[in-house]
PDB file of C-alpha atoms in Angstrom:
ATOM      1  CA  UNK I 443      83.004 128.243  70.025  1.00  0.00           C
ATOM      2  CA  UNK I 444      79.519 128.619  68.573  1.00  0.00           C
ATOM      3  CA  UNK I 445      76.941 131.350  69.205  1.00  0.00           C
ATOM      4  CA  UNK I 446      75.524 129.564  72.255  1.00  0.00           C
ATOM      5  CA  UNK I 447      78.974 129.298  73.823  1.00  0.00           C
ATOM      6  CA  UNK I 448      79.579 133.026  73.279  1.00  0.00           C
ATOM      7  CA  UNK I 449      76.215 133.803  74.843  1.00  0.00           C
ATOM      8  CA  UNK I 450      76.908 131.602  77.867  1.00  0.00           C
ATOM      9  CA  UNK I 451      80.316 133.194  78.366  1.00  0.00           C
ATOM     10  CA  UNK I 452      78.763 136.646  78.259  1.00  0.00           C
ATOM     11  CA  UNK I 453      76.251 135.704  80.961  1.00  0.00           C
ATOM     12  CA  UNK I 454      79.035 134.234  83.111  1.00  0.00           C
ATOM     13  CA  UNK I 455      81.181 137.345  82.707  1.00  0.00           C
ATOM     14  CA  UNK I 456      78.340 139.661  83.673  1.00  0.00           C
ATOM     15  CA  UNK I 457      77.373 137.458  86.632  1.00  0.00           C
ATOM     16  CA  UNK I 458      80.961 137.594  87.892  1.00  0.00           C
ATOM     17  CA  UNK I 459      80.974 141.363  87.491  1.00  0.00           C
ATOM     18  CA  UNK I 460      77.880 141.626  89.668  1.00  0.00           C
ATOM     19  CA  UNK I 461      79.434 139.513  92.398  1.00  0.00           C
ATOM     20  CA  UNK I 462      82.381 141.912  92.368  1.00  0.00           C
ATOM     21  CA  UNK I 463      79.994 144.633  93.562  1.00  0.00           C
ATOM     22  CA  UNK I 464      79.331 142.959  96.903  1.00  0.00           C
ATOM     23  CA  UNK I 465      82.645 143.929  98.596  1.00  0.00           C
ATOM     24  CA  UNK I 466      82.047 147.517  97.423  1.00  0.00           C
ATOM     25  CA  UNK I 467      78.774 147.840  99.342  1.00  0.00           C
ATOM     26  CA  UNK I 468      79.854 150.049 102.222  1.00  0.00           C
ATOM     27  CA  UNK I 469      78.859 153.135 104.197  1.00  0.00           C
ATOM     28  CA  UNK I 470      78.642 155.069 100.918  1.00  0.00           C
ATOM     29  CA  UNK I 471      75.647 152.941  99.943  1.00  0.00           C
ATOM     30  CA  UNK I 472      74.034 153.558 103.335  1.00  0.00           C
ATOM     31  CA  UNK I 473      74.636 157.272 102.893  1.00  0.00           C
ATOM     32  CA  UNK I 474      73.016 157.231  99.452  1.00  0.00           C
ATOM     33  CA  UNK I 475      69.941 155.401 100.717  1.00  0.00           C
ATOM     34  CA  UNK I 476      69.605 157.823 103.626  1.00  0.00           C
ATOM     35  CA  UNK I 477      69.831 160.849 101.305  1.00  0.00           C
ATOM     36  CA  UNK I 478      67.131 159.405  99.058  1.00  0.00           C
ATOM     37  CA  UNK I 479      64.931 158.367 101.972  1.00  0.00           C
ATOM     38  CA  UNK I 480      65.030 161.839 103.537  1.00  0.00           C
ATOM     39  CA  UNK I 481      64.584 163.643 100.230  1.00  0.00           C
ATOM     40  CA  UNK I 482      61.531 165.944 100.416  1.00  0.00           C
ATOM     41  CA  UNK I 483      61.500 166.557  96.693  1.00  0.00           C
ATOM     42  CA  UNK I 484      62.385 164.253  93.807  1.00  0.00           C
ATOM     43  CA  UNK I 485      65.260 161.993  92.895  1.00  0.00           C
ATOM     44  CA  UNK I 486      66.604 163.406  89.636  1.00  0.00           C
ATOM     45  CA  UNK I 487      68.524 160.710  87.767  1.00  0.00           C
ATOM     46  CA  UNK I 488      70.901 161.805  85.034  1.00  0.00           C
ATOM     47  CA  UNK I 489      73.434 160.274  82.683  1.00  0.00           C
ATOM     48  CA  UNK I 490      74.610 160.261  79.061  1.00  0.00           C
ATOM     49  CA  UNK I 491      74.575 157.457  76.484  1.00  0.00           C
ATOM     50  CA  UNK I 492      74.174 153.941  77.872  1.00  0.00           C
ATOM     51  CA  UNK I 493      74.346 155.327  81.407  1.00  0.00           C
ATOM     52  CA  UNK I 494      71.426 157.543  80.477  1.00  0.00           C
ATOM     53  CA  UNK I 495      69.360 154.562  79.338  1.00  0.00           C
ATOM     54  CA  UNK I 496      70.174 152.792  82.593  1.00  0.00           C
ATOM     55  CA  UNK I 497      69.304 155.938  84.520  1.00  0.00           C
ATOM     56  CA  UNK I 498      65.877 156.138  82.905  1.00  0.00           C
ATOM     57  CA  UNK I 499      65.178 152.581  84.031  1.00  0.00           C
ATOM     58  CA  UNK I 500      66.396 153.299  87.582  1.00  0.00           C
ATOM     59  CA  UNK I 501      64.176 156.391  87.782  1.00  0.00           C
ATOM     60  CA  UNK I 502      61.172 154.350  86.643  1.00  0.00           C
ATOM     61  CA  UNK I 503      61.880 151.640  89.224  1.00  0.00           C
ATOM     62  CA  UNK I 504      62.247 154.176  92.031  1.00  0.00           C
ATOM     63  CA  UNK I 505      59.021 155.968  91.084  1.00  0.00           C
ATOM     64  CA  UNK I 506      57.039 152.740  90.947  1.00  0.00           C
ATOM     65  CA  UNK I 507      58.233 151.731  94.413  1.00  0.00           C
ATOM     66  CA  UNK I 508      57.414 154.874  96.352  1.00  0.00           C
ATOM     67  CA  UNK I 509      60.357 157.198  95.661  1.00  0.00           C
ATOM     68  CA  UNK I 510      59.313 160.050  93.318  1.00  0.00           C
ATOM     69  CA  UNK I 511      61.942 160.161  90.573  1.00  0.00           C
ATOM     70  CA  UNK I 512      62.459 161.113  86.969  1.00  0.00           C
ATOM     71  CA  UNK I 513      65.271 161.043  84.434  1.00  0.00           C
ATOM     72  CA  UNK I 514      66.753 164.131  82.852  1.00  0.00           C
ATOM     73  CA  UNK I 515      69.374 164.338  80.126  1.00  0.00           C
ATOM     74  CA  UNK I 516      72.134 166.731  81.259  1.00  0.00           C
ATOM     75  CA  UNK I 517      72.189 168.238  77.756  1.00  0.00           C
ATOM     76  CA  UNK I 518      68.583 169.387  78.215  1.00  0.00           C
ATOM     77  CA  UNK I 519      69.518 171.265  81.375  1.00  0.00           C
ATOM     78  CA  UNK I 520      71.312 173.856  79.262  1.00  0.00           C
ATOM     79  CA  UNK I 521      68.079 174.538  77.364  1.00  0.00           C
ATOM     80  CA  UNK I 522      65.632 175.263  80.150  1.00  0.00           C
ATOM     81  CA  UNK I 523      65.106 172.016  82.049  1.00  0.00           C
ATOM     82  CA  UNK I 524      67.041 173.283  85.066  1.00  0.00           C
ATOM     83  CA  UNK I 525      63.768 174.876  86.166  1.00  0.00           C
ATOM     84  CA  UNK I 526      62.382 171.507  87.278  1.00  0.00           C
ATOM     85  CA  UNK I 527      65.017 171.213  90.003  1.00  0.00           C
ATOM     86  CA  UNK I 528      64.680 172.540  93.544  1.00  0.00           C
ATOM     87  CA  UNK I 529      66.833 172.511  96.649  1.00  0.00           C
ATOM     88  CA  UNK I 530      64.598 169.751  98.054  1.00  0.00           C
ATOM     89  CA  UNK I 531      65.758 167.320  95.358  1.00  0.00           C
ATOM     90  CA  UNK I 532      68.601 164.804  95.227  1.00  0.00           C
ATOM     91  CA  UNK I 533      70.581 164.113  92.055  1.00  0.00           C
ATOM     92  CA  UNK I 534      71.757 160.610  91.139  1.00  0.00           C
ATOM     93  CA  UNK I 535      74.437 161.089  88.481  1.00  0.00           C
ATOM     94  CA  UNK I 536      75.597 158.014  86.541  1.00  0.00           C
ATOM     95  CA  UNK I 537      78.777 157.741  84.477  1.00  0.00           C
ATOM     96  CA  UNK I 538      81.008 154.713  84.010  1.00  0.00           C
ATOM     97  CA  UNK I 539      84.152 156.834  83.713  1.00  0.00           C
ATOM     98  CA  UNK I 540      83.020 159.560  86.074  1.00  0.00           C
ATOM     99  CA  UNK I 541      84.583 161.980  83.627  1.00  0.00           C
ATOM    100  CA  UNK I 542      81.768 162.467  81.096  1.00  0.00           C
ATOM    101  CA  UNK I 543      82.071 166.060  79.911  1.00  0.00           C
ATOM    102  CA  UNK I 544      78.356 166.747  79.435  1.00  0.00           C
ATOM    103  CA  UNK I 545      77.644 165.449  82.945  1.00  0.00           C
ATOM    104  CA  UNK I 546      80.491 167.372  84.585  1.00  0.00           C
ATOM    105  CA  UNK I 547      79.276 170.651  83.051  1.00  0.00           C
ATOM    106  CA  UNK I 548      75.914 169.973  84.731  1.00  0.00           C
ATOM    107  CA  UNK I 549      77.413 169.401  88.204  1.00  0.00           C
ATOM    108  CA  UNK I 550      78.372 173.057  88.995  1.00  0.00           C
ATOM    109  CA  UNK I 551      74.733 174.077  88.553  1.00  0.00           C
ATOM    110  CA  UNK I 552      73.657 171.397  91.002  1.00  0.00           C
ATOM    111  CA  UNK I 553      76.295 172.442  93.521  1.00  0.00           C
ATOM    112  CA  UNK I 554      75.257 176.073  93.215  1.00  0.00           C
ATOM    113  CA  UNK I 555      71.678 175.114  94.100  1.00  0.00           C
ATOM    114  CA  UNK I 556      73.049 173.112  97.075  1.00  0.00           C
ATOM    115  CA  UNK I 557      71.376 169.935  95.846  1.00  0.00           C
ATOM    116  CA  UNK I 558      72.976 166.720  97.223  1.00  0.00           C
ATOM    117  CA  UNK I 559      74.668 164.554  94.606  1.00  0.00           C
ATOM    118  CA  UNK I 560      74.932 160.775  94.630  1.00  0.00           C
ATOM    119  CA  UNK I 561      77.539 159.653  92.100  1.00  0.00           C
ATOM    120  CA  UNK I 562      77.490 156.198  90.525  1.00  0.00           C
ATOM    121  CA  UNK I 563      80.608 155.399  88.540  1.00  0.00           C
ATOM    122  CA  UNK I 564      83.377 152.890  87.957  1.00  0.00           C
ATOM    123  CA  UNK I 565      86.061 155.369  88.986  1.00  0.00           C
ATOM    124  CA  UNK I 566      86.316 156.319  92.651  1.00  0.00           C
ATOM    125  CA  UNK I 567      88.976 158.916  91.786  1.00  0.00           C
ATOM    126  CA  UNK I 568      86.909 160.701  89.145  1.00  0.00           C
ATOM    127  CA  UNK I 569      85.791 164.318  89.253  1.00  0.00           C
ATOM    128  CA  UNK I 570      82.194 163.143  89.541  1.00  0.00           C
ATOM    129  CA  UNK I 571      83.054 161.146  92.651  1.00  0.00           C
ATOM    130  CA  UNK I 572      85.071 164.063  94.053  1.00  0.00           C
ATOM    131  CA  UNK I 573      82.192 166.541  93.951  1.00  0.00           C
ATOM    132  CA  UNK I 574      79.477 164.110  95.106  1.00  0.00           C
ATOM    133  CA  UNK I 575      78.156 163.758  98.636  1.00  0.00           C
ATOM    134  CA  UNK I 576      78.649 160.008  98.294  1.00  0.00           C
ATOM    135  CA  UNK I 577      79.953 157.654  95.615  1.00  0.00           C
ATOM    136  CA  UNK I 578      78.628 154.238  94.591  1.00  0.00           C
ATOM    137  CA  UNK I 579      81.470 152.226  93.113  1.00  0.00           C
ATOM    138  CA  UNK I 580      80.245 150.090  90.194  1.00  0.00           C
ATOM    139  CA  UNK I 581      83.647 149.337  88.659  1.00  0.00           C
ATOM    140  CA  UNK I 582      84.072 146.031  86.807  1.00  0.00           C
ATOM    141  CA  UNK I 583      87.323 144.239  86.004  1.00  0.00           C
ATOM    142  CA  UNK I 584      86.358 143.823  82.338  1.00  0.00           C
ATOM    143  CA  UNK I 585      83.435 144.131  79.973  1.00  0.00           C
ATOM    144  CA  UNK I 586      81.671 141.057  78.650  1.00  0.00           C
ATOM    145  CA  UNK I 587      82.367 141.837  75.006  1.00  0.00           C
ATOM    146  CA  UNK I 588      85.538 140.317  73.458  1.00  0.00           C
ATOM    147  CA  UNK I 589      86.987 143.761  72.758  1.00  0.00           C
ATOM    148  CA  UNK I 590      86.463 144.936  76.344  1.00  0.00           C
ATOM    149  CA  UNK I 591      84.984 148.142  74.952  1.00  0.00           C
ATOM    150  CA  UNK I 592      81.190 147.968  74.767  1.00  0.00           C
ATOM    151  CA  UNK I 593      79.375 148.893  78.018  1.00  0.00           C
ATOM    152  CA  UNK I 594      78.040 145.450  78.856  1.00  0.00           C
ATOM    153  CA  UNK I 595      79.117 144.342  82.330  1.00  0.00           C
ATOM    154  CA  UNK I 596      79.469 147.970  83.411  1.00  0.00           C
ATOM    155  CA  UNK I 597      75.925 148.841  82.314  1.00  0.00           C
ATOM    156  CA  UNK I 598      74.571 145.742  84.055  1.00  0.00           C
ATOM    157  CA  UNK I 599      76.420 146.717  87.244  1.00  0.00           C
ATOM    158  CA  UNK I 600      74.851 150.187  87.137  1.00  0.00           C
ATOM    159  CA  UNK I 601      71.382 148.760  86.705  1.00  0.00           C
ATOM    160  CA  UNK I 602      71.810 146.284  89.539  1.00  0.00           C
ATOM    161  CA  UNK I 603      73.117 149.001  91.854  1.00  0.00           C
ATOM    162  CA  UNK I 604      70.005 151.017  91.004  1.00  0.00           C
ATOM    163  CA  UNK I 605      67.853 148.019  91.893  1.00  0.00           C
ATOM    164  CA  UNK I 606      69.751 147.665  95.161  1.00  0.00           C
ATOM    165  CA  UNK I 607      68.916 151.269  96.026  1.00  0.00           C
ATOM    166  CA  UNK I 608      65.253 150.722  95.184  1.00  0.00           C
ATOM    167  CA  UNK I 609      65.037 147.517  97.234  1.00  0.00           C
ATOM    168  CA  UNK I 610      66.711 149.152 100.247  1.00  0.00           C
ATOM    169  CA  UNK I 611      64.221 152.014 100.039  1.00  0.00           C
ATOM    170  CA  UNK I 612      61.299 149.598  99.734  1.00  0.00           C
ATOM    171  CA  UNK I 613      62.360 148.002 103.014  1.00  0.00           C
ATOM    172  CA  UNK I 614      63.059 151.331 104.680  1.00  0.00           C
ATOM    173  CA  UNK I 615      59.663 152.731 103.668  1.00  0.00           C
ATOM    174  CA  UNK I 616      57.827 149.495 104.605  1.00  0.00           C
ATOM    175  CA  UNK I 617      56.408 149.571 101.081  1.00  0.00           C
ATOM    176  CA  UNK I 618      53.624 146.976 100.695  1.00  0.00           C
ATOM    177  CA  UNK I 619      51.987 145.231  97.729  1.00  0.00           C
ATOM    178  CA  UNK I 620      48.944 147.471  98.123  1.00  0.00           C
ATOM    179  CA  UNK I 621      51.201 150.514  97.747  1.00  0.00           C
ATOM    180  CA  UNK I 622      52.753 148.994  94.629  1.00  0.00           C
ATOM    181  CA  UNK I 623      49.299 148.434  93.148  1.00  0.00           C
ATOM    182  CA  UNK I 624      48.441 152.111  93.445  1.00  0.00           C
ATOM    183  CA  UNK I 625      51.322 152.884  91.087  1.00  0.00           C
ATOM    184  CA  UNK I 626      50.368 150.019  88.718  1.00  0.00           C
ATOM    185  CA  UNK I 627      46.545 150.158  88.502  1.00  0.00           C
ATOM    186  CA  UNK I 628      46.547 148.884  84.928  1.00  0.00           C
ATOM    187  CA  UNK I 629      48.805 145.895  85.476  1.00  0.00           C
ATOM    188  CA  UNK I 630      47.954 142.375  86.538  1.00  0.00           C
ATOM    189  CA  UNK I 631      49.253 142.922  90.061  1.00  0.00           C
ATOM    190  CA  UNK I 632      47.293 146.144  90.383  1.00  0.00           C
ATOM    191  CA  UNK I 633      44.100 144.437  89.325  1.00  0.00           C
ATOM    192  CA  UNK I 634      44.557 141.623  91.814  1.00  0.00           C
ATOM    193  CA  UNK I 635      45.308 144.024  94.632  1.00  0.00           C
ATOM    194  CA  UNK I 636      42.549 146.531  93.890  1.00  0.00           C
ATOM    195  CA  UNK I 637      39.740 144.293  92.602  1.00  0.00           C
ATOM    196  CA  UNK I 638      37.297 143.048  95.255  1.00  0.00           C
ATOM    197  CA  UNK I 639      34.997 140.050  95.617  1.00  0.00           C
ATOM    198  CA  UNK I 640      32.045 142.256  94.717  1.00  0.00           C
ATOM    199  CA  UNK I 641      33.623 143.012  91.340  1.00  0.00           C
ATOM    200  CA  UNK I 642      33.918 139.378  90.207  1.00  0.00           C
ATOM    201  CA  UNK I 643      31.533 137.235  92.275  1.00  0.00           C
ATOM    202  CA  UNK I 644      28.766 135.148  90.764  1.00  0.00           C
ATOM    203  CA  UNK I 645      25.326 136.090  92.038  1.00  0.00           C
ATOM    204  CA  UNK I 646      22.859 134.257  89.783  1.00  0.00           C
ATOM    205  CA  UNK I 647      22.014 130.577  89.300  1.00  0.00           C
ATOM    206  CA  UNK I 648      23.908 129.602  92.420  1.00  0.00           C
ATOM    207  CA  UNK I 649      23.678 125.909  93.396  1.00  0.00           C
ATOM    208  CA  UNK I 650      21.613 126.303  96.565  1.00  0.00           C
ATOM    209  CA  UNK I 651      20.561 123.135  98.378  1.00  0.00           C
ATOM    210  CA  UNK I 652      19.176 122.287 101.829  1.00  0.00           C
ATOM    211  CA  UNK I 653      20.862 120.227 104.568  1.00  0.00           C
ATOM    212  CA  UNK I 654      17.954 117.737 104.500  1.00  0.00           C
ATOM    213  CA  UNK I 655      18.177 117.100 100.754  1.00  0.00           C
ATOM    214  CA  UNK I 656      19.137 113.576  99.685  1.00  0.00           C
ATOM    215  CA  UNK I 657      22.552 113.349  98.088  1.00  0.00           C
ATOM    216  CA  UNK I 658      21.127 111.906  94.880  1.00  0.00           C
ATOM    217  CA  UNK I 659      19.114 115.080  94.322  1.00  0.00           C
ATOM    218  CA  UNK I 660      21.986 117.299  95.442  1.00  0.00           C
ATOM    219  CA  UNK I 661      24.276 115.807  92.785  1.00  0.00           C
ATOM    220  CA  UNK I 662      21.971 117.104  90.059  1.00  0.00           C
ATOM    221  CA  UNK I 663      21.942 120.647  91.441  1.00  0.00           C
ATOM    222  CA  UNK I 664      25.723 120.666  91.975  1.00  0.00           C
ATOM    223  CA  UNK I 665      26.210 119.560  88.367  1.00  0.00           C
ATOM    224  CA  UNK I 666      23.846 122.218  87.021  1.00  0.00           C
ATOM    225  CA  UNK I 667      25.588 124.911  89.019  1.00  0.00           C
ATOM    226  CA  UNK I 668      28.898 124.265  87.211  1.00  0.00           C
ATOM    227  CA  UNK I 669      30.897 125.483  90.201  1.00  0.00           C
ATOM    228  CA  UNK I 670      31.764 122.080  91.605  1.00  0.00           C
ATOM    229  CA  UNK I 671      29.886 122.783  94.818  1.00  0.00           C
ATOM    230  CA  UNK I 672      26.509 123.091  96.503  1.00  0.00           C
ATOM    231  CA  UNK I 673      25.634 125.695  99.127  1.00  0.00           C
ATOM    232  CA  UNK I 674      23.482 124.391 101.984  1.00  0.00           C
ATOM    233  CA  UNK I 675      21.061 127.053 103.214  1.00  0.00           C
ATOM    234  CA  UNK I 676      18.817 127.153 106.274  1.00  0.00           C
ATOM    235  CA  UNK I 677      16.387 129.941 105.645  1.00  0.00           C
ATOM    236  CA  UNK I 678      18.445 132.884 104.419  1.00  0.00           C
ATOM    237  CA  UNK I 679      21.672 131.843 106.127  1.00  0.00           C
ATOM    238  CA  UNK I 680      24.547 129.647 104.985  1.00  0.00           C
ATOM    239  CA  UNK I 681      24.530 126.345 106.870  1.00  0.00           C
ATOM    240  CA  UNK I 682      27.314 124.554 105.031  1.00  0.00           C
ATOM    241  CA  UNK I 683      28.873 123.560 101.742  1.00  0.00           C
ATOM    242  CA  UNK I 684      29.537 120.386  99.791  1.00  0.00           C
ATOM    243  CA  UNK I 685      31.941 119.938  96.898  1.00  0.00           C
ATOM    244  CA  UNK I 686      32.118 117.400  94.108  1.00  0.00           C
ATOM    245  CA  UNK I 687      35.100 115.965  95.992  1.00  0.00           C
ATOM    246  CA  UNK I 688      32.916 115.452  99.087  1.00  0.00           C
ATOM    247  CA  UNK I 689      30.399 113.632  96.911  1.00  0.00           C
ATOM    248  CA  UNK I 690      32.983 111.323  95.338  1.00  0.00           C
ATOM    249  CA  UNK I 691      34.442 110.409  98.721  1.00  0.00           C
ATOM    250  CA  UNK I 692      30.942 109.718 100.097  1.00  0.00           C
ATOM    251  CA  UNK I 693      30.185 107.436  97.142  1.00  0.00           C
ATOM    252  CA  UNK I 694      33.364 105.458  97.753  1.00  0.00           C
ATOM    253  CA  UNK I 695      32.604 105.137 101.446  1.00  0.00           C
ATOM    254  CA  UNK I 696      28.881 104.328 101.383  1.00  0.00           C
ATOM    255  CA  UNK I 697      28.483 102.829  97.884  1.00  0.00           C
ATOM    256  CA  UNK I 698      24.910 101.452  97.619  1.00  0.00           C
ATOM    257  CA  UNK I 699      23.843 103.290 100.785  1.00  0.00           C
ATOM    258  CA  UNK I 700      25.004 106.642  99.337  1.00  0.00           C
ATOM    259  CA  UNK I 701      21.477 107.625  98.237  1.00  0.00           C
ATOM    260  CA  UNK I 702      20.158 107.122 101.773  1.00  0.00           C
ATOM    261  CA  UNK I 703      22.281 109.963 103.116  1.00  0.00           C
ATOM    262  CA  UNK I 704      21.580 113.687 103.151  1.00  0.00           C
ATOM    263  CA  UNK I 705      23.631 116.792 102.502  1.00  0.00           C
ATOM    264  CA  UNK I 706      24.077 117.402 106.236  1.00  0.00           C
ATOM    265  CA  UNK I 707      25.982 114.114 106.530  1.00  0.00           C
ATOM    266  CA  UNK I 708      28.903 115.371 104.402  1.00  0.00           C
ATOM    267  CA  UNK I 709      28.723 119.141 104.339  1.00  0.00           C
ATOM    268  CA  UNK I 710      31.400 121.430 105.749  1.00  0.00           C
ATOM    269  CA  UNK I 711      29.562 123.434 108.385  1.00  0.00           C
ATOM    270  CA  UNK I 712      31.938 126.377 108.469  1.00  0.00           C
ATOM    271  CA  UNK I 713      32.982 126.984 104.851  1.00  0.00           C
ATOM    272  CA  UNK I 714      35.490 129.676 103.997  1.00  0.00           C
ATOM    273  CA  UNK I 715      33.727 132.980 103.376  1.00  0.00           C
ATOM    274  CA  UNK I 716      34.787 136.524 102.562  1.00  0.00           C
ATOM    275  CA  UNK I 717      33.076 139.910 102.468  1.00  0.00           C
ATOM    276  CA  UNK I 718      32.200 142.087  99.507  1.00  0.00           C
ATOM    277  CA  UNK I 719      35.278 144.249 100.168  1.00  0.00           C
ATOM    278  CA  UNK I 720      37.808 141.393 100.300  1.00  0.00           C
ATOM    279  CA  UNK I 721      40.547 141.898  97.706  1.00  0.00           C
ATOM    280  CA  UNK I 722      41.160 139.257  95.055  1.00  0.00           C
ATOM    281  CA  UNK I 723      44.763 138.931  96.249  1.00  0.00           C
ATOM    282  CA  UNK I 724      43.513 137.906  99.701  1.00  0.00           C
ATOM    283  CA  UNK I 725      40.998 135.463  98.207  1.00  0.00           C
ATOM    284  CA  UNK I 726      43.782 133.821  96.219  1.00  0.00           C
ATOM    285  CA  UNK I 727      45.855 133.543  99.381  1.00  0.00           C
ATOM    286  CA  UNK I 728      42.951 131.798 101.154  1.00  0.00           C
ATOM    287  CA  UNK I 729      42.422 129.410  98.240  1.00  0.00           C
ATOM    288  CA  UNK I 730      46.095 128.494  98.116  1.00  0.00           C
ATOM    289  CA  UNK I 731      46.383 128.063 101.886  1.00  0.00           C
ATOM    290  CA  UNK I 732      43.353 125.782 102.248  1.00  0.00           C
ATOM    291  CA  UNK I 733      43.653 124.159  98.787  1.00  0.00           C
ATOM    292  CA  UNK I 734      40.119 125.106  97.761  1.00  0.00           C
ATOM    293  CA  UNK I 735      38.845 126.440  94.455  1.00  0.00           C
ATOM    294  CA  UNK I 736      35.932 128.611  95.651  1.00  0.00           C
ATOM    295  CA  UNK I 737      34.904 130.829  98.548  1.00  0.00           C
ATOM    296  CA  UNK I 738      31.489 132.148  99.530  1.00  0.00           C
ATOM    297  CA  UNK I 739      30.747 135.838  99.796  1.00  0.00           C
ATOM    298  CA  UNK I 740      28.564 136.612 102.804  1.00  0.00           C
ATOM    299  CA  UNK I 741      27.668 139.493 105.090  1.00  0.00           C
ATOM    300  CA  UNK I 742      28.277 139.467 108.833  1.00  0.00           C
ATOM    301  CA  UNK I 743      25.003 137.575 109.411  1.00  0.00           C
ATOM    302  CA  UNK I 744      25.991 134.747 107.030  1.00  0.00           C
ATOM    303  CA  UNK I 745      23.564 135.820 104.328  1.00  0.00           C
ATOM    304  CA  UNK I 746      24.752 134.503 100.961  1.00  0.00           C
ATOM    305  CA  UNK I 747      25.741 137.266  98.543  1.00  0.00           C
ATOM    306  CA  UNK I 748      27.742 135.384  95.928  1.00  0.00           C
ATOM    307  CA  UNK I 749      30.506 132.932  95.072  1.00  0.00           C
ATOM    308  CA  UNK I 750      34.033 133.608  93.875  1.00  0.00           C
ATOM    309  CA  UNK I 751      35.860 130.708  92.216  1.00  0.00           C
ATOM    310  CA  UNK I 752      39.391 130.264  90.949  1.00  0.00           C
ATOM    311  CA  UNK I 753      38.541 131.430  87.437  1.00  0.00           C
ATOM    312  CA  UNK I 754      36.871 134.614  88.689  1.00  0.00           C
ATOM    313  CA  UNK I 755      40.184 135.616  90.259  1.00  0.00           C
ATOM    314  CA  UNK I 756      41.991 135.485  86.916  1.00  0.00           C
ATOM    315  CA  UNK I 757      41.323 139.164  86.214  1.00  0.00           C
TER     316      UNK I 757
END
């Protein structure tokens, strides 16, 4: 076997380990989700070694999806960090063996404070599982490494179980993309969900034409506008819109008679329009649904305020 073969086998082994988790999803999982959902404080995730690294990721995922969480190393608890915990919290303790000494020494403190414990381990008969309010079984038949020693499949199983908890809580909380954006204001998704038409619309040098204008003249203005469209105005109100596609189709249909026709003969009389407050995510949805590359920005009286095109949405 070469390196690629070893890599493929590792992926297969870990995929099989994840599928082994499905039969283990039982009332214990439901109990864990309910404890986390009804938690009035924070979800305190803890673990040592590789389980600790996984725990930090799980805490970050929970926090970003509406469940306040943070990771704490059980070793730090013995040096003052116990003060961050309250009886309103829930502890998610992760250990593959369920017998990790540093973690077990932390558990009596949690029990004394009457804080619920969710255990995640590969050993349903472990001390960690025994003292927990519920136990999430993430046992795997073997690790992906050839020695069956390195935490590979087991660590992946822990991470996936953490994702399963987060996803279940997302559904239970009716968590929406707008909620996600509030926790990710600096990311691409956050920008799309928080940025509005007013933030990105074009307001100057717009290709304004009249319904009575001959198409030959309109072509020039559409080309100068560099938006691939012309906005037909009657007074200060939007009357319609033509695109370069409308113009090409009209040329094919009328050929020599094309220059005898006016904008009103081909314009869309009810073009898609949004308000200043419309989010970029909604504008993109409209563009994708109707297969258009631009929308007008108007007020409730159809006064033209700007244009948002596909490139403006790439914030």
